[in-house]
Amino acid sequence: MPDGWARAEPGAVAMVTGVGIPTLNGVWVASPAARAGGVADLLDQVAATGLPHCLQARPGVAGQLQDQATARGMEPEEHIPLMVLEDPRDLARNAATDALLIRELPPVEAPEHARLAAAGFEAPAELFLQLMRPSVLAAPGVRCYLGEVDGEPVTTAVGLTLGSCVGIFNVATPPAYRRRGYGAAVTARAVADGVAAGANWAWLQSSGAGYHVYNRLGFRTAEDWQCWLSTNARPG
């Protein structure tokens, strides 16, 4: 990301993409060993960008950050399930959809993914076009997928394989095409390709809408992360 950066303190990391979506800029705290002062410094650096941002923390850590989030006027969001699929061997078979043709997109077709993802998340297309550039799709381990029915794009997803795991991102199906198994099928394809590339388990962060889809595929909640959003993350 041209405007992106990442900085770390023990037990916490700050990441900024430059895209105006709060969960794409923020501080993630993974360890009780994270110093309150270190987390505050990271949050100050993120807030200084003027971008909407978040603070996320794993169970056992969130309680010690509540006062800091409140003092900054950050508002609690629903918890975000971190879901894990430990044995993906039967996933593709269970998620087959005959009418759907899934193809991997070359980097030059990144805008196709971005526009469909924006429609699926019901968000402005320019934000996803800023995020999902050809250079992102060309990065090592990244694969992007577009699912079509009779030539019409209906679903999309991204997989990122790093070592023994594959992370699943941007699973999106526009409202008119939901409840037909398309999101499950494109997720299964991303997992299967990750396994073929050397991964042996998969993970993702789920929205409320997608939770039951992933649960039926065999993903299970490992942890619920607390999330707070900055005051400029919401309209008005």
mmCIF file of C-alpha atoms in Angstrom:
data_model
loop_
_atom_site.group_PDB
_atom_site.id
_atom_site.type_symbol
_atom_site.label_atom_id
_atom_site.label_comp_id
_atom_site.label_asym_id
_atom_site.label_seq_id
_atom_site.Cartn_x
_atom_site.Cartn_y
_atom_site.Cartn_z
ATOM 1 C CA MET A 1 0.000 0.000 0.000
ATOM 2 C CA PRO A 2 1.583 3.331 -1.048
ATOM 3 C CA ASP A 3 0.291 5.079 2.096
ATOM 4 C CA GLY A 4 0.593 2.048 4.350
ATOM 5 C CA TRP A 5 2.846 1.357 7.321
ATOM 6 C CA ALA A 6 3.150 -0.953 10.318
ATOM 7 C CA ARG A 7 4.833 -0.390 13.698
ATOM 8 C CA ALA A 8 5.140 -2.708 16.664
ATOM 9 C CA GLU A 9 5.462 -2.572 20.426
ATOM 10 C CA PRO A 10 5.823 -5.720 22.560
ATOM 11 C CA GLY A 11 2.449 -7.479 22.410
ATOM 12 C CA ALA A 12 0.814 -4.988 20.028
ATOM 13 C CA VAL A 13 1.038 -3.765 16.449
ATOM 14 C CA ALA A 14 -0.263 -0.684 14.642
ATOM 15 C CA MET A 15 -1.161 -0.940 10.971
ATOM 16 C CA VAL A 16 -2.387 1.714 8.534
ATOM 17 C CA THR A 17 -3.468 1.089 4.952
ATOM 18 C CA GLY A 18 -4.455 4.651 4.093
ATOM 19 C CA VAL A 19 -7.971 3.489 3.147
ATOM 20 C CA GLY A 20 -10.887 5.127 4.958
ATOM 21 C CA ILE A 21 -12.357 1.955 6.482
ATOM 22 C CA PRO A 22 -11.895 1.811 10.278
ATOM 23 C CA THR A 23 -10.945 -1.854 10.535
ATOM 24 C CA LEU A 24 -8.161 -1.321 7.974
ATOM 25 C CA ASN A 25 -6.305 1.126 10.231
ATOM 26 C CA GLY A 26 -5.687 0.635 13.911
ATOM 27 C CA VAL A 27 -3.961 -1.124 16.760
ATOM 28 C CA TRP A 28 -4.222 -4.842 17.517
ATOM 29 C CA VAL A 29 -3.260 -6.029 21.004
ATOM 30 C CA ALA A 30 -2.501 -9.723 21.359
ATOM 31 C CA SER A 31 -0.711 -10.071 24.679
ATOM 32 C CA PRO A 32 -1.274 -9.024 28.312
ATOM 33 C CA ALA A 33 2.394 -8.072 28.248
ATOM 34 C CA ALA A 34 1.572 -5.060 26.062
ATOM 35 C CA ARG A 35 2.353 -1.854 27.971
ATOM 36 C CA ALA A 36 -0.495 0.637 28.311
ATOM 37 C CA GLY A 37 1.907 3.425 27.336
ATOM 38 C CA GLY A 38 3.058 1.539 24.262
ATOM 39 C CA VAL A 39 -0.522 0.933 23.112
ATOM 40 C CA ALA A 40 -1.354 4.603 23.700
ATOM 41 C CA ASP A 41 1.643 5.694 21.625
ATOM 42 C CA LEU A 42 0.618 3.430 18.746
ATOM 43 C CA LEU A 43 -2.955 4.739 18.911
ATOM 44 C CA ASP A 44 -1.658 8.319 18.844
ATOM 45 C CA GLN A 45 0.323 7.560 15.688
ATOM 46 C CA VAL A 46 -2.700 6.019 13.989
ATOM 47 C CA ALA A 47 -5.057 8.808 15.092
ATOM 48 C CA ALA A 48 -2.608 11.409 13.734
ATOM 49 C CA THR A 49 -3.344 10.175 10.196
ATOM 50 C CA GLY A 50 -6.923 11.475 10.511
ATOM 51 C CA LEU A 51 -8.232 8.173 9.183
ATOM 52 C CA PRO A 52 -11.101 6.259 10.795
ATOM 53 C CA HIS A 53 -9.506 3.519 12.859
ATOM 54 C CA CYS A 54 -10.017 0.771 15.403
ATOM 55 C CA LEU A 55 -8.579 -0.784 18.513
ATOM 56 C CA GLN A 56 -8.880 -4.572 18.686
ATOM 57 C CA ALA A 57 -7.878 -6.876 21.541
ATOM 58 C CA ARG A 58 -8.025 -10.571 22.216
ATOM 59 C CA PRO A 59 -9.849 -12.048 25.249
ATOM 60 C CA GLY A 60 -7.996 -11.514 28.484
ATOM 61 C CA VAL A 61 -6.532 -8.249 27.213
ATOM 62 C CA ALA A 62 -9.622 -6.205 26.335
ATOM 63 C CA GLY A 63 -10.530 -5.412 29.944
ATOM 64 C CA GLN A 64 -7.330 -3.488 30.580
ATOM 65 C CA LEU A 65 -7.906 -1.345 27.452
ATOM 66 C CA GLN A 66 -11.509 -0.312 28.140
ATOM 67 C CA ASP A 67 -10.593 2.867 30.020
ATOM 68 C CA GLN A 68 -8.133 3.906 27.329
ATOM 69 C CA ALA A 69 -10.705 3.418 24.567
ATOM 70 C CA THR A 70 -13.362 5.311 26.536
ATOM 71 C CA ALA A 71 -11.014 8.218 27.227
ATOM 72 C CA ARG A 72 -10.462 8.575 23.484
ATOM 73 C CA GLY A 73 -14.194 8.525 22.776
ATOM 74 C CA MET A 74 -13.919 5.240 20.911
ATOM 75 C CA GLU A 75 -17.166 3.304 20.706
ATOM 76 C CA PRO A 76 -17.461 -0.458 21.262
ATOM 77 C CA GLU A 77 -18.384 -2.483 18.192
ATOM 78 C CA GLU A 78 -19.720 -6.024 18.213
ATOM 79 C CA HIS A 79 -17.095 -8.648 18.997
ATOM 80 C CA ILE A 80 -15.263 -10.063 15.974
ATOM 81 C CA PRO A 81 -15.016 -13.876 15.846
ATOM 82 C CA LEU A 82 -11.587 -15.230 14.918
ATOM 83 C CA MET A 83 -12.469 -18.531 13.240
ATOM 84 C CA VAL A 84 -10.184 -21.461 12.470
ATOM 85 C CA LEU A 85 -10.525 -24.494 10.201
ATOM 86 C CA GLU A 86 -8.103 -27.122 11.466
ATOM 87 C CA ASP A 87 -8.867 -29.904 8.960
ATOM 88 C CA PRO A 88 -9.775 -28.570 5.495
ATOM 89 C CA ARG A 89 -9.625 -31.878 3.591
ATOM 90 C CA ASP A 90 -13.380 -32.255 3.019
ATOM 91 C CA LEU A 91 -14.163 -28.588 2.587
ATOM 92 C CA ALA A 92 -14.278 -28.353 -1.223
ATOM 93 C CA ARG A 93 -16.562 -31.389 -1.547
ATOM 94 C CA ASN A 94 -19.022 -30.009 0.981
ATOM 95 C CA ALA A 95 -19.214 -26.615 -0.695
ATOM 96 C CA ALA A 96 -19.658 -27.591 -4.360
ATOM 97 C CA THR A 97 -22.070 -25.446 -6.416
ATOM 98 C CA ASP A 98 -22.628 -26.728 -9.946
ATOM 99 C CA ALA A 99 -23.790 -23.450 -11.504
ATOM 100 C CA LEU A 100 -20.832 -21.449 -10.247
ATOM 101 C CA LEU A 101 -17.606 -21.048 -12.229
ATOM 102 C CA ILE A 102 -14.737 -19.773 -10.077
ATOM 103 C CA ARG A 103 -11.590 -18.398 -11.650
ATOM 104 C CA GLU A 104 -8.445 -16.892 -10.184
ATOM 105 C CA LEU A 105 -7.958 -13.285 -11.216
ATOM 106 C CA PRO A 106 -4.632 -12.032 -12.550
ATOM 107 C CA PRO A 107 -3.381 -8.824 -10.876
ATOM 108 C CA VAL A 108 -4.503 -6.688 -13.808
ATOM 109 C CA GLU A 109 -8.122 -7.613 -13.024
ATOM 110 C CA ALA A 110 -7.939 -6.368 -9.432
ATOM 111 C CA PRO A 111 -10.651 -3.732 -10.157
ATOM 112 C CA GLU A 112 -13.114 -6.542 -10.935
ATOM 113 C CA HIS A 113 -12.661 -7.919 -7.436
ATOM 114 C CA ALA A 114 -12.743 -4.460 -5.852
ATOM 115 C CA ARG A 115 -16.045 -3.452 -7.446
ATOM 116 C CA LEU A 116 -17.770 -6.730 -6.614
ATOM 117 C CA ALA A 117 -16.429 -6.696 -3.049
ATOM 118 C CA ALA A 118 -17.731 -3.156 -2.599
ATOM 119 C CA ALA A 119 -21.164 -4.245 -3.829
ATOM 120 C CA GLY A 120 -21.103 -7.212 -1.459
ATOM 121 C CA PHE A 121 -20.137 -5.100 1.552
ATOM 122 C CA GLU A 122 -22.434 -2.296 0.365
ATOM 123 C CA ALA A 123 -19.556 0.175 0.603
ATOM 124 C CA PRO A 124 -18.196 2.855 -1.761
ATOM 125 C CA ALA A 125 -16.341 1.269 -4.675
ATOM 126 C CA GLU A 126 -13.525 3.819 -4.527
ATOM 127 C CA LEU A 127 -12.416 2.506 -1.118
ATOM 128 C CA PHE A 128 -11.997 -1.051 -2.385
ATOM 129 C CA LEU A 129 -10.335 0.180 -5.583
ATOM 130 C CA GLN A 130 -7.829 2.008 -3.381
ATOM 131 C CA LEU A 131 -7.238 -1.094 -1.262
ATOM 132 C CA MET A 132 -7.193 -3.924 -3.803
ATOM 133 C CA ARG A 133 -4.660 -2.678 -6.319
ATOM 134 C CA PRO A 134 -2.910 -4.911 -8.886
ATOM 135 C CA SER A 135 0.244 -4.688 -6.770
ATOM 136 C CA VAL A 136 -1.621 -6.263 -3.833
ATOM 137 C CA LEU A 137 -2.831 -9.193 -5.940
ATOM 138 C CA ALA A 138 0.724 -9.644 -7.226
ATOM 139 C CA ALA A 139 2.189 -9.996 -3.724
ATOM 140 C CA PRO A 140 3.593 -13.436 -2.775
ATOM 141 C CA GLY A 141 0.972 -15.837 -1.434
ATOM 142 C CA VAL A 142 -2.032 -13.750 -2.532
ATOM 143 C CA ARG A 143 -4.767 -15.285 -4.695
ATOM 144 C CA CYS A 144 -7.971 -13.533 -5.694
ATOM 145 C CA TYR A 145 -11.115 -15.225 -7.008
ATOM 146 C CA LEU A 146 -14.211 -14.256 -8.960
ATOM 147 C CA GLY A 147 -17.249 -16.527 -9.126
ATOM 148 C CA GLU A 148 -19.589 -16.239 -12.119
ATOM 149 C CA VAL A 149 -22.935 -17.735 -13.094
ATOM 150 C CA ASP A 150 -23.737 -17.556 -16.807
ATOM 151 C CA GLY A 151 -21.004 -14.943 -17.178
ATOM 152 C CA GLU A 152 -22.375 -12.724 -14.393
ATOM 153 C CA PRO A 153 -20.018 -11.991 -11.458
ATOM 154 C CA VAL A 154 -21.757 -13.072 -8.235
ATOM 155 C CA THR A 155 -19.111 -13.612 -5.543
ATOM 156 C CA THR A 156 -15.469 -12.947 -4.763
ATOM 157 C CA ALA A 157 -12.772 -13.652 -2.161
ATOM 158 C CA VAL A 158 -9.051 -13.376 -1.436
ATOM 159 C CA GLY A 159 -6.729 -15.982 0.065
ATOM 160 C CA LEU A 160 -3.298 -15.278 1.562
ATOM 161 C CA THR A 161 -1.021 -18.271 2.167
ATOM 162 C CA LEU A 162 1.776 -17.760 4.675
ATOM 163 C CA GLY A 163 3.665 -20.831 5.795
ATOM 164 C CA SER A 164 1.329 -23.425 7.284
ATOM 165 C CA CYS A 165 -1.834 -21.288 7.186
ATOM 166 C CA VAL A 166 -4.089 -19.590 4.673
ATOM 167 C CA GLY A 167 -6.058 -16.489 5.660
ATOM 168 C CA ILE A 168 -9.359 -15.723 3.944
ATOM 169 C CA PHE A 169 -10.391 -12.123 3.260
ATOM 170 C CA ASN A 170 -12.972 -10.034 1.389
ATOM 171 C CA VAL A 171 -15.522 -12.821 0.926
ATOM 172 C CA ALA A 172 -18.361 -10.835 -0.625
ATOM 173 C CA THR A 173 -21.599 -11.611 -2.445
ATOM 174 C CA PRO A 174 -23.976 -8.807 -3.509
ATOM 175 C CA PRO A 175 -27.428 -9.012 -1.876
ATOM 176 C CA ALA A 176 -29.202 -10.207 -5.034
ATOM 177 C CA TYR A 177 -27.069 -13.380 -5.150
ATOM 178 C CA ARG A 178 -26.992 -14.429 -1.512
ATOM 179 C CA ARG A 179 -28.309 -17.660 0.044
ATOM 180 C CA ARG A 180 -27.262 -19.749 -2.963
ATOM 181 C CA GLY A 181 -24.017 -21.172 -1.608
ATOM 182 C CA TYR A 182 -21.754 -18.908 -3.649
ATOM 183 C CA GLY A 183 -19.878 -17.403 -0.691
ATOM 184 C CA ALA A 184 -19.256 -20.859 0.769
ATOM 185 C CA ALA A 185 -17.984 -22.149 -2.573
ATOM 186 C CA VAL A 186 -15.516 -19.321 -3.175
ATOM 187 C CA THR A 187 -14.270 -19.638 0.409
ATOM 188 C CA ALA A 188 -13.710 -23.361 -0.126
ATOM 189 C CA ARG A 189 -11.755 -22.672 -3.316
ATOM 190 C CA ALA A 190 -9.490 -20.185 -1.539
ATOM 191 C CA VAL A 191 -8.837 -22.682 1.268
ATOM 192 C CA ALA A 192 -8.194 -25.560 -1.152
ATOM 193 C CA ASP A 193 -5.642 -23.543 -3.126
ATOM 194 C CA GLY A 194 -3.941 -22.522 0.100
ATOM 195 C CA VAL A 195 -3.664 -26.170 1.123
ATOM 196 C CA ALA A 196 -2.241 -27.024 -2.307
ATOM 197 C CA ALA A 197 0.367 -24.315 -1.724
ATOM 198 C CA GLY A 198 1.462 -25.889 1.576
ATOM 199 C CA ALA A 199 -1.010 -24.680 4.217
ATOM 200 C CA ASN A 200 -2.639 -27.208 6.553
ATOM 201 C CA TRP A 201 -5.160 -24.974 8.322
ATOM 202 C CA ALA A 202 -7.168 -21.825 7.585
ATOM 203 C CA TRP A 203 -8.365 -18.787 9.486
ATOM 204 C CA LEU A 204 -10.570 -15.743 9.018
ATOM 205 C CA GLN A 205 -12.345 -12.974 10.894
ATOM 206 C CA SER A 206 -16.087 -13.254 10.402
ATOM 207 C CA SER A 207 -18.818 -10.685 10.092
ATOM 208 C CA GLY A 208 -22.141 -11.413 11.711
ATOM 209 C CA ALA A 209 -23.689 -12.103 8.307
ATOM 210 C CA GLY A 210 -21.041 -14.628 7.310
ATOM 211 C CA TYR A 211 -20.711 -16.491 10.593
ATOM 212 C CA HIS A 212 -23.181 -19.296 9.862
ATOM 213 C CA VAL A 213 -21.736 -19.798 6.366
ATOM 214 C CA TYR A 214 -18.271 -20.413 7.768
ATOM 215 C CA ASN A 215 -19.614 -22.488 10.634
ATOM 216 C CA ARG A 216 -21.320 -24.847 8.176
ATOM 217 C CA LEU A 217 -18.024 -25.198 6.310
ATOM 218 C CA GLY A 218 -16.360 -26.418 9.500
ATOM 219 C CA PHE A 219 -14.760 -23.216 10.786
ATOM 220 C CA ARG A 220 -14.958 -22.872 14.567
ATOM 221 C CA THR A 221 -14.562 -19.797 16.753
ATOM 222 C CA ALA A 222 -11.161 -19.770 18.421
ATOM 223 C CA GLU A 223 -11.560 -16.360 20.096
ATOM 224 C CA ASP A 224 -13.902 -13.365 20.132
ATOM 225 C CA TRP A 225 -11.911 -10.139 19.790
ATOM 226 C CA GLN A 226 -13.229 -6.901 21.262
ATOM 227 C CA CYS A 227 -13.290 -3.973 18.834
ATOM 228 C CA TRP A 228 -13.643 -0.234 19.415
ATOM 229 C CA LEU A 229 -14.061 2.315 16.609
ATOM 230 C CA SER A 230 -12.896 5.926 16.470
ATOM 231 C CA THR A 231 -15.541 8.648 16.502
ATOM 232 C CA ASN A 232 -14.827 9.503 12.843
ATOM 233 C CA ALA A 233 -15.590 5.897 11.834
ATOM 234 C CA ARG A 234 -19.352 6.467 11.705
ATOM 235 C CA PRO A 235 -21.405 8.814 9.488
ATOM 236 C CA GLY A 236 -22.364 12.071 11.163
#
